[in-house]
CSV table of C-alpha atoms in Angstrom, one decimal:
chain,number,residue,atom,x,y,z
A,1,MET,CA,27.8,7.7,3.2
A,2,ASN,CA,27.5,4.0,2.5
A,3,LEU,CA,24.9,1.9,4.2
A,4,LEU,CA,27.3,0.3,6.7
A,5,ASP,CA,28.6,3.7,7.8
A,6,LEU,CA,25.1,5.0,8.1
A,7,TYR,CA,24.1,2.0,10.2
A,8,ASN,CA,27.2,2.6,12.4
A,9,ALA,CA,26.4,6.3,12.8
A,10,ARG,CA,22.9,5.6,13.9
A,11,ILE,CA,23.9,2.9,16.3
A,12,ALA,CA,26.6,5.1,17.8
A,13,ASP,CA,23.7,7.2,19.3
A,14,ALA,CA,21.9,4.2,20.8
A,15,ASN,CA,22.1,3.6,24.5
A,16,SER,CA,19.8,0.5,24.8
A,17,LEU,CA,18.8,-2.4,22.8
A,18,ASN,CA,15.4,-0.8,22.3
A,19,GLU,CA,17.1,2.2,20.8
A,20,VAL,CA,18.9,-0.2,18.5
A,21,SER,CA,15.4,-1.5,17.5
A,22,GLN,CA,14.5,2.1,16.7
A,23,VAL,CA,17.3,2.1,14.2
A,24,HIS,CA,16.2,-1.2,12.7
A,25,ILE,CA,12.6,0.1,12.4
A,26,VAL,CA,13.7,3.2,10.5
A,27,PHE,CA,15.8,1.0,8.2
A,28,ALA,CA,12.9,-1.5,7.7
A,29,ASN,CA,10.7,1.3,6.6
A,30,SER,CA,13.1,2.5,3.9
A,31,LEU,CA,15.5,-0.1,2.6
A,32,THR,CA,15.1,-1.6,-0.8
A,33,PRO,CA,15.5,-5.4,-1.5
A,34,THR,CA,19.0,-4.9,-2.9
A,35,GLU,CA,20.0,-3.0,0.3
A,36,ILE,CA,18.7,-5.8,2.4
A,37,VAL,CA,20.7,-8.3,0.4
A,38,PHE,CA,23.8,-6.1,0.7
A,39,LEU,CA,23.4,-5.8,4.5
A,40,HIS,CA,22.7,-9.5,4.8
A,41,GLY,CA,26.0,-10.2,3.3
A,42,ASN,CA,28.0,-7.6,5.2
A,43,LEU,CA,26.3,-6.5,8.5
A,44,PHE,CA,28.6,-7.9,11.2
A,45,ALA,CA,30.0,-10.3,8.6
A,46,GLY,CA,33.1,-10.4,6.4
A,47,SER,CA,35.7,-7.7,6.2
A,48,LYS,CA,33.6,-4.7,4.9
A,49,HIS,CA,31.8,-4.0,8.2
A,50,LYS,CA,34.0,-2.5,10.9
A,51,ALA,CA,32.2,-2.7,14.3
A,52,PRO,CA,30.5,0.5,15.3
A,53,LYS,CA,31.8,2.7,18.0
A,54,LEU,CA,29.4,2.3,20.9
A,55,SER,CA,28.1,5.2,23.0
A,56,PRO,CA,29.9,5.5,26.4
A,57,LEU,CA,26.5,5.4,28.0
A,58,CYS,CA,25.2,2.3,26.2
A,59,ARG,CA,23.8,-0.5,28.2
A,60,PHE,CA,24.5,-3.3,25.8
A,61,THR,CA,27.6,-5.1,24.6
A,62,LEU,CA,29.0,-5.5,21.1
A,63,PRO,CA,28.1,-9.2,21.0
A,64,GLN,CA,24.5,-8.3,22.0
A,65,LEU,CA,24.4,-5.7,19.3
A,66,GLN,CA,25.8,-8.2,16.7
A,67,GLU,CA,23.2,-10.8,17.7
A,68,ALA,CA,20.3,-8.3,17.4
A,69,GLY,CA,21.6,-6.9,14.1
A,70,ARG,CA,22.1,-10.4,12.6
A,71,LEU,CA,18.6,-11.5,13.8
A,72,TRP,CA,17.0,-8.5,12.3
A,73,ILE,CA,18.7,-8.7,8.9
A,74,ASP,CA,18.3,-12.5,8.7
A,75,GLN,CA,14.6,-12.1,9.2
A,76,HIS,CA,14.4,-9.6,6.4
A,77,ARG,CA,16.4,-11.7,4.0
A,78,ALA,CA,14.2,-14.7,4.9
A,79,MET,CA,11.1,-12.6,4.1
A,80,LEU,CA,12.5,-11.8,0.6
A,81,ALA,CA,13.3,-15.5,0.1
A,82,GLU,CA,9.7,-16.6,1.1
A,83,ILE,CA,8.3,-14.6,-1.8
A,84,GLY,CA,10.0,-17.2,-4.0
A,85,LYS,CA,11.3,-15.2,-6.9
A,86,PRO,CA,14.5,-16.2,-8.7
A,87,ARG,CA,15.9,-12.7,-8.6
A,88,ILE,CA,15.9,-9.6,-6.3
A,89,GLU,CA,13.8,-6.7,-7.7
A,90,LEU,CA,15.9,-3.7,-8.5
A,91,TYR,CA,14.5,-0.6,-6.9
A,92,ARG,CA,16.0,2.7,-6.0
A,93,ARG,CA,14.6,5.2,-3.5
A,94,TYR,CA,13.7,8.7,-4.4
A,95,GLU,CA,12.4,10.8,-1.5
A,96,LEU,CA,9.9,13.3,-2.8
A,97,HIS,CA,8.4,14.5,0.5
A,98,ASP,CA,8.5,13.7,4.2
A,99,ALA,CA,5.7,11.2,3.6
A,100,VAL,CA,6.2,10.3,0.0
A,101,VAL,CA,8.9,8.1,-1.6
A,102,LEU,CA,9.1,6.9,-5.2
A,103,PHE,CA,10.7,3.5,-5.6
A,104,SER,CA,11.8,3.0,-9.2
A,105,ALA,CA,14.6,1.2,-11.1
A,106,ASP,CA,15.3,4.6,-12.7
A,107,ARG,CA,13.3,7.7,-12.1
A,108,LYS,CA,14.3,9.2,-15.4
A,109,THR,CA,12.6,6.5,-17.3
A,110,PRO,CA,9.3,5.7,-15.6
A,111,ARG,CA,8.2,2.1,-15.9
A,112,ARG,CA,4.9,1.0,-17.5
A,113,ASN,CA,2.9,0.9,-14.2
A,114,LEU,CA,2.7,3.1,-11.1
A,115,VAL,CA,1.3,1.6,-7.9
A,116,ILE,CA,0.4,4.3,-5.4
A,117,SER,CA,0.6,2.5,-2.1
A,118,LEU,CA,-0.9,4.0,1.0
A,119,THR,CA,0.1,2.7,4.4
A,120,GLY,CA,-2.0,2.1,7.5
A,121,ALA,CA,-1.7,4.2,10.6
A,122,ASN,CA,1.5,2.3,11.6
A,123,GLN,CA,3.1,3.8,8.5
A,124,ARG,CA,3.7,0.3,7.0
A,125,LEU,CA,2.3,-1.6,4.1
A,126,MET,CA,1.6,-4.6,6.3
A,127,MET,CA,5.3,-5.6,6.0
A,128,PRO,CA,8.7,-4.0,5.7
A,129,ILE,CA,9.0,-2.0,2.5
A,130,SER,CA,11.6,-4.3,1.0
A,131,GLY,CA,9.2,-7.2,1.2
A,132,TYR,CA,6.4,-5.2,-0.4
A,133,LEU,CA,8.7,-4.1,-3.3
A,134,GLN,CA,9.9,-7.6,-3.9
A,135,ASN,CA,6.3,-8.6,-4.6
A,136,PHE,CA,6.3,-6.4,-7.7
A,137,ASP,CA,8.2,-6.4,-11.0
A,138,GLY,CA,10.8,-3.7,-10.9
A,139,LYS,CA,11.2,-3.8,-14.7
A,140,THR,CA,7.6,-2.8,-15.3
A,141,THR,CA,6.3,-1.2,-12.1
A,142,ASP,CA,7.2,1.9,-10.0
A,143,ILE,CA,5.9,2.1,-6.5
A,144,LEU,CA,4.9,5.4,-4.9
A,145,TYR,CA,5.0,4.9,-1.1
A,146,VAL,CA,2.7,7.2,0.8
A,147,ARG,CA,2.9,7.2,4.6
A,148,ASP,CA,0.2,8.3,7.1
A,149,SER,CA,2.8,10.5,8.7
A,150,SER,CA,0.5,11.9,11.4
A,151,ARG,CA,-0.7,8.4,12.3
A,152,GLN,CA,-4.3,9.6,12.4
A,153,GLY,CA,-5.6,7.4,9.6
A,154,TYR,CA,-5.2,10.3,7.1
A,155,ARG,CA,-7.8,12.4,9.0
A,156,GLY,CA,-6.4,15.9,8.3
A,157,GLY,CA,-4.7,14.7,5.2
A,158,ILE,CA,-0.9,14.5,5.2
A,159,PRO,CA,1.0,17.3,6.9
A,160,LYS,CA,2.7,19.7,4.5
A,161,LEU,CA,1.1,18.0,1.5
A,162,ALA,CA,-2.7,18.0,1.7
A,163,GLY,CA,-5.1,19.5,4.2
A,164,ASP,CA,-7.6,16.7,4.1
A,165,MET,CA,-7.9,13.1,2.9
A,166,VAL,CA,-9.7,14.0,-0.3
A,167,GLU,CA,-6.9,16.3,-1.5
A,168,ILE,CA,-4.1,13.8,-1.1
A,169,GLY,CA,-4.5,12.4,-4.7
A,170,PRO,CA,-4.4,15.8,-6.4
A,171,ALA,CA,-1.4,16.8,-4.2
A,172,LEU,CA,0.5,13.7,-5.3
A,173,THR,CA,0.1,14.6,-8.9
A,174,LYS,CA,2.1,17.7,-8.3
A,175,LEU,CA,5.0,15.5,-7.0
A,176,VAL,CA,4.8,12.8,-9.6
A,177,ASP,CA,3.7,13.2,-13.3
A,178,LEU,CA,1.3,10.4,-13.9
A,179,LYS,CA,1.2,10.9,-17.7
A,180,PRO,CA,4.2,8.8,-18.6
A,181,TYR,CA,2.6,5.8,-17.0
A,182,GLN,CA,0.3,3.5,-19.0
A,183,ARG,CA,-1.4,2.3,-15.9
A,184,THR,CA,-1.8,4.0,-12.6
A,185,VAL,CA,-3.5,2.2,-9.7
A,186,THR,CA,-3.7,2.5,-5.9
A,187,VAL,CA,-3.3,0.0,-3.1
A,188,GLY,CA,-4.5,1.1,0.3
A,189,VAL,CA,-3.9,-1.1,3.4
A,190,SER,CA,-5.9,-0.8,6.6
A,191,ALA,CA,-6.4,2.9,7.4
A,192,GLY,CA,-5.1,3.6,3.9
A,193,GLY,CA,-7.8,1.6,2.2
A,194,ILE,CA,-10.5,4.3,2.0
A,195,PRO,CA,-8.0,7.1,1.0
A,196,GLY,CA,-6.7,4.8,-1.7
A,197,LEU,CA,-10.2,4.1,-3.0
A,198,VAL,CA,-11.1,7.8,-2.9
A,199,MET,CA,-7.9,8.7,-4.7
A,200,ALA,CA,-8.5,6.2,-7.5
A,201,LEU,CA,-12.1,7.3,-8.1
A,202,ARG,CA,-11.3,11.0,-7.9
A,203,LEU,CA,-8.4,10.8,-10.3
A,204,GLY,CA,-10.1,8.3,-12.5
A,205,LEU,CA,-7.3,5.8,-12.1
A,206,ASP,CA,-7.3,2.3,-13.6
A,207,ALA,CA,-7.8,0.2,-10.5
A,208,THR,CA,-7.7,0.2,-6.7
A,209,LEU,CA,-7.1,-2.6,-4.2
A,210,VAL,CA,-8.5,-2.1,-0.7
A,211,CYS,CA,-6.8,-4.4,1.8
A,212,GLY,CA,-8.6,-4.7,5.2
A,213,GLY,CA,-10.0,-1.2,4.8
A,214,SER,CA,-12.2,0.4,7.4
A,215,SER,CA,-15.9,1.0,6.9
A,216,PRO,CA,-17.0,4.3,5.2
A,217,GLU,CA,-19.9,4.2,7.7
A,218,ARG,CA,-17.6,5.0,10.6
A,219,GLY,CA,-17.9,8.7,9.8
A,220,GLN,CA,-14.3,9.6,10.2
A,221,PHE,CA,-14.2,11.3,6.9
A,222,ASP,CA,-17.7,12.9,6.9
A,223,GLU,CA,-17.6,16.7,6.6
A,224,THR,CA,-18.7,18.4,9.8
A,225,GLY,CA,-22.3,19.3,9.2
A,226,GLY,CA,-21.9,18.4,5.6
A,227,ALA,CA,-21.6,15.6,3.1
A,228,LYS,CA,-21.2,12.0,4.2
A,229,LEU,CA,-18.4,10.0,2.8
A,230,THR,CA,-20.8,7.2,1.7
A,231,ASP,CA,-22.7,9.7,-0.5
A,232,ARG,CA,-19.5,11.2,-2.0
A,233,LEU,CA,-18.2,7.7,-2.8
A,234,ARG,CA,-21.4,7.1,-4.8
A,235,GLU,CA,-20.9,10.4,-6.7
A,236,TRP,CA,-17.2,9.7,-7.4
A,237,ARG,CA,-18.0,6.2,-8.6
A,238,GLU,CA,-20.6,7.6,-11.1
A,239,ALA,CA,-17.8,9.7,-12.6
A,240,SER,CA,-15.3,6.9,-12.7
A,241,LEU,CA,-17.1,3.7,-13.7
A,242,HIS,CA,-14.0,2.3,-15.5
A,243,THR,CA,-11.9,2.0,-12.3
A,244,ARG,CA,-11.6,-1.6,-11.2
A,245,VAL,CA,-12.3,-1.7,-7.5
A,246,VAL,CA,-11.3,-4.8,-5.5
A,247,VAL,CA,-12.0,-4.9,-1.8
A,248,GLY,CA,-10.2,-7.8,0.0
A,249,TYR,CA,-10.5,-9.1,3.5
A,250,GLY,CA,-9.1,-11.9,5.5
A,251,ALA,CA,-11.4,-14.9,5.7
A,252,GLN,CA,-11.1,-15.0,9.5
A,253,ASP,CA,-11.7,-11.3,10.1
A,254,GLU,CA,-15.4,-10.6,10.6
A,255,LYS,CA,-14.9,-6.9,11.2
A,256,ASP,CA,-13.1,-6.5,7.9
A,257,GLU,CA,-15.7,-8.6,6.1
A,258,SER,CA,-18.4,-6.2,7.3
A,259,ALA,CA,-16.4,-3.2,6.3
A,260,ALA,CA,-15.8,-4.7,2.8
A,261,ALA,CA,-19.5,-5.2,2.4
A,262,GLU,CA,-20.2,-1.6,3.4
A,263,ILE,CA,-17.6,-0.3,1.0
A,264,ALA,CA,-19.2,-2.3,-1.8
A,265,GLN,CA,-22.6,-0.8,-1.0
A,266,CYS,CA,-21.3,2.6,-1.9
A,267,VAL,CA,-19.2,1.6,-4.9
A,268,ALA,CA,-21.2,0.0,-7.7
A,269,GLY,CA,-19.4,-3.0,-9.3
A,270,ALA,CA,-16.8,-3.3,-6.6
A,271,GLU,CA,-15.4,-6.9,-6.3
A,272,VAL,CA,-15.4,-8.1,-2.7
A,273,GLU,CA,-12.8,-10.8,-2.3
A,274,ARG,CA,-12.5,-13.2,0.7
A,275,ILE,CA,-8.9,-14.2,1.1
A,276,ALA,CA,-8.5,-17.7,2.5
A,277,LEU,CA,-5.5,-20.0,2.8
A,278,ASP,CA,-5.6,-23.7,3.6
A,279,GLY,CA,-4.6,-24.3,7.2
A,280,VAL,CA,-3.7,-20.7,7.9
A,281,GLU,CA,-5.7,-18.1,9.8
A,282,VAL,CA,-6.1,-15.0,7.6
A,283,LYS,CA,-7.2,-11.9,9.5
A,284,HIS,CA,-6.6,-8.2,8.9
A,285,ASN,CA,-3.1,-8.5,7.4
A,286,PHE,CA,-3.9,-10.8,4.5
A,287,ILE,CA,-1.2,-9.4,2.1
A,288,TYR,CA,1.6,-10.5,4.3
A,289,LYS,CA,0.1,-14.0,4.5
A,290,LEU,CA,-0.1,-14.1,0.7
A,291,SER,CA,3.5,-12.8,0.5
A,292,VAL,CA,4.8,-15.6,2.8
A,293,ALA,CA,2.9,-18.1,0.7
A,294,GLY,CA,4.5,-16.8,-2.4
A,295,LEU,CA,1.1,-15.8,-3.8
A,296,LEU,CA,1.2,-12.0,-3.6
A,297,PRO,CA,3.0,-11.2,-6.8
A,298,ALA,CA,0.4,-13.0,-9.0
A,299,PHE,CA,-2.4,-11.6,-6.8
A,300,MET,CA,-1.2,-8.0,-7.2
A,301,SER,CA,-0.5,-8.4,-10.9
A,302,ASP,CA,-3.9,-9.9,-11.6
A,303,ARG,CA,-6.1,-7.6,-9.4
A,304,LEU,CA,-4.3,-4.5,-10.5
A,305,GLY,CA,-3.8,-5.5,-14.2
A,306,LEU,CA,-0.1,-4.9,-14.0
A,307,ALA,CA,0.7,-7.5,-16.7
A,308,ASP,CA,-1.9,-6.3,-19.2
A,309,GLU,CA,-0.3,-5.2,-22.5
A,310,ASP,CA,-3.4,-3.7,-24.0
A,311,ARG,CA,-4.4,-0.7,-22.0
A,312,ALA,CA,-7.2,1.7,-22.3
A,313,GLY,CA,-5.8,4.9,-23.6
A,314,GLY,CA,-2.3,3.4,-23.5
B,1,MET,CA,3.8,4.1,38.9
B,2,THR,CA,0.4,2.4,39.2
B,3,GLU,CA,-0.8,-0.6,37.3
B,4,ALA,CA,-3.4,1.6,35.5
B,5,GLU,CA,-0.7,3.9,34.4
B,6,ILE,CA,1.4,1.0,33.0
B,7,ARG,CA,-1.7,-0.3,31.3
B,8,GLN,CA,-2.2,3.1,29.7
B,9,VAL,CA,1.3,3.2,28.4
B,10,ILE,CA,0.9,-0.2,26.8
B,11,SER,CA,-2.5,0.7,25.4
B,12,ASP,CA,-1.1,3.9,23.9
B,13,ALA,CA,1.8,2.0,22.4
B,14,LEU,CA,-0.5,-0.5,20.7
B,15,VAL,CA,-2.7,2.3,19.3
B,16,TYR,CA,0.5,4.0,18.0
B,17,ALA,CA,1.5,0.7,16.4
B,18,ALA,CA,-2.0,0.5,14.9
B,19,VAL,CA,-2.6,-3.0,16.3
B,20,PRO,CA,-6.1,-3.8,14.9
B,21,LEU,CA,-7.7,-5.0,18.1
B,22,PHE,CA,-6.8,-1.7,19.8
B,23,ALA,CA,-8.5,0.4,17.2
B,24,GLU,CA,-11.7,0.7,19.2
B,25,SER,CA,-11.8,3.0,22.3
B,26,ALA,CA,-14.0,0.5,24.2
B,27,GLU,CA,-11.3,-2.2,24.0
B,28,GLN,CA,-8.7,0.3,25.1
B,29,SER,CA,-10.6,1.5,28.1
B,30,ASP,CA,-11.5,-2.0,29.2
B,31,PHE,CA,-7.8,-3.0,29.1
B,32,VAL,CA,-6.7,0.1,30.9
B,33,ALA,CA,-9.3,-0.4,33.6
B,34,GLY,CA,-8.2,-4.0,34.1
B,35,ARG,CA,-11.6,-5.3,33.1
B,36,ARG,CA,-10.1,-7.2,30.2
B,37,ASP,CA,-6.9,-9.1,29.5
B,38,VAL,CA,-5.9,-10.1,25.9
B,39,ARG,CA,-4.0,-13.1,24.8
B,40,LEU,CA,-1.2,-12.1,22.4
B,41,ASP,CA,-2.3,-14.6,19.9
B,42,GLU,CA,-5.7,-12.9,19.7
B,43,PHE,CA,-4.3,-9.9,17.8
B,44,GLU,CA,-1.9,-9.4,15.0
B,45,ILE,CA,1.2,-7.9,16.4
B,46,ASP,CA,4.2,-8.2,14.1
B,47,SER,CA,7.8,-8.1,15.0
B,48,LEU,CA,8.1,-4.3,14.3
B,49,ALA,CA,5.0,-3.6,16.4
B,50,THR,CA,6.5,-5.6,19.2
B,51,MET,CA,9.7,-3.5,19.0
B,52,GLU,CA,7.6,-0.4,19.1
B,53,LEU,CA,5.8,-1.7,22.3
B,54,CYS,CA,9.2,-2.3,24.0
B,55,ILE,CA,10.4,1.1,23.0
B,56,ALA,CA,7.3,2.8,24.4
B,57,ILE,CA,7.7,0.9,27.7
B,58,GLU,CA,11.3,2.0,28.0
B,59,LEU,CA,10.6,5.7,27.0
B,60,ASN,CA,7.5,6.0,29.3
B,61,LEU,CA,8.3,3.7,32.2
B,62,GLY,CA,12.1,3.9,32.3
B,63,VAL,CA,12.6,0.1,32.4
B,64,GLU,CA,14.0,-2.0,29.6
B,65,ILE,CA,12.0,-4.9,28.2
B,66,VAL,CA,13.3,-6.2,24.9
B,67,PRO,CA,11.3,-8.3,22.4
B,68,GLY,CA,13.3,-11.4,23.5
B,69,ASP,CA,11.7,-11.0,27.0
B,70,LEU,CA,8.3,-11.5,25.5
B,71,THR,CA,8.8,-14.8,23.9
B,72,GLU,CA,7.4,-16.7,26.8
B,73,ILE,CA,4.6,-14.1,27.5
B,74,ALA,CA,1.0,-15.2,26.9
B,75,THR,CA,-1.1,-12.1,27.6
B,76,LEU,CA,-0.9,-8.3,27.8
B,77,GLY,CA,-1.6,-8.7,31.5
B,78,ASP,CA,1.7,-10.7,31.8
B,79,ILE,CA,3.5,-7.8,30.1
B,80,VAL,CA,1.9,-5.4,32.7
B,81,ALA,CA,3.2,-7.6,35.5
B,82,LEU,CA,6.7,-7.9,34.0
B,83,ALA,CA,6.9,-4.1,33.6
B,84,GLN,CA,5.4,-3.5,37.1
B,85,GLY,CA,8.1,-5.8,38.6
B,86,ARG,CA,10.9,-4.0,36.8
B,87,VAL,CA,9.5,-0.6,37.8
B,88,ASN,CA,9.4,-1.8,41.4
B,89,VAL,CA,13.0,-3.0,41.2
B,90,GLU,CA,14.1,0.3,39.8
B,91,ALA,CA,12.3,2.1,42.6
B,92,GLY,CA,14.0,-0.1,45.2
B,93,GLN,CA,10.6,-1.5,46.4
């Protein structure tokens, strides 16, 4: 089924404009940059898109649907343009699990880098997935998108994949072979920050970027009556001193600043980075602010070492 | 439908959408009890989270508020009042 037919099929079940929004959210959490460009050129435009058949119970008109659909796709196309790249990054979607999707130009020939990207509890990487992908180089970098599908901040792990947060990394290695990649790193946003850090240290990965991560002192991952996460982080760090750890926080977010300091206290050598932009308030979601400013591709490439040619063990 | 119940629906929706300001239970309970209002520009609520809030209101309160209705809204308390008004209209009050 092509994308326009899929859109029409989903819309046919919608009875209100909010149910149309639900369709748009699902699409925003899965579409690649090229699919966004395709929809921008064709959704309720040109001759390719025949208007969907509306539900007999629906409480909106076709013009209202068209307006909502165009507004939605125009916003997504504008987001890609703001990143400021001359070309659209070519990614395809490979669903490996309910909560895990590999975005790669070609799964059969892995790129040089793998960026394992863990969402926050809202199951997003602080922006629609197409925008996130556009900030990387599809020729050199695959993205493994990991959703917090229970929306519990990875407490209890990921249903049908890993029984607790600590086991998410090893479970992912059964879905994706890391060996072909010269460099494997993690990015964890918000509630995904600590799980991304733990994964990088436990698997001995090359680098991790924590974006607005929560404090390990909160106790949400302490074992009942057992080990504290802060102590385990220190142990894992001892065993993985080569992992570059960058902990970023928005300059105007005091809570995230405190959390970043508390993470750094447990992870020797962690680089705490205050993200500030002239004339712009930067709070929890700093990667979107960097993306809008066209600064995120270079930020990711530098902090994660994605452009490095000379790799340890590579 | 009481005002407290409407506030609870909105609070739950913001927690579901992982809006940072609503991560702490004290902030949630203060809002639900009506002890605290929040300006929308105080927290980071993106367009998708706004959609999720409107969806939650429709699913739980049975009244339709769409993101376009919120463009002139300044606080969460204003959303509560808007939803309460529409609930009352639906109920014929």
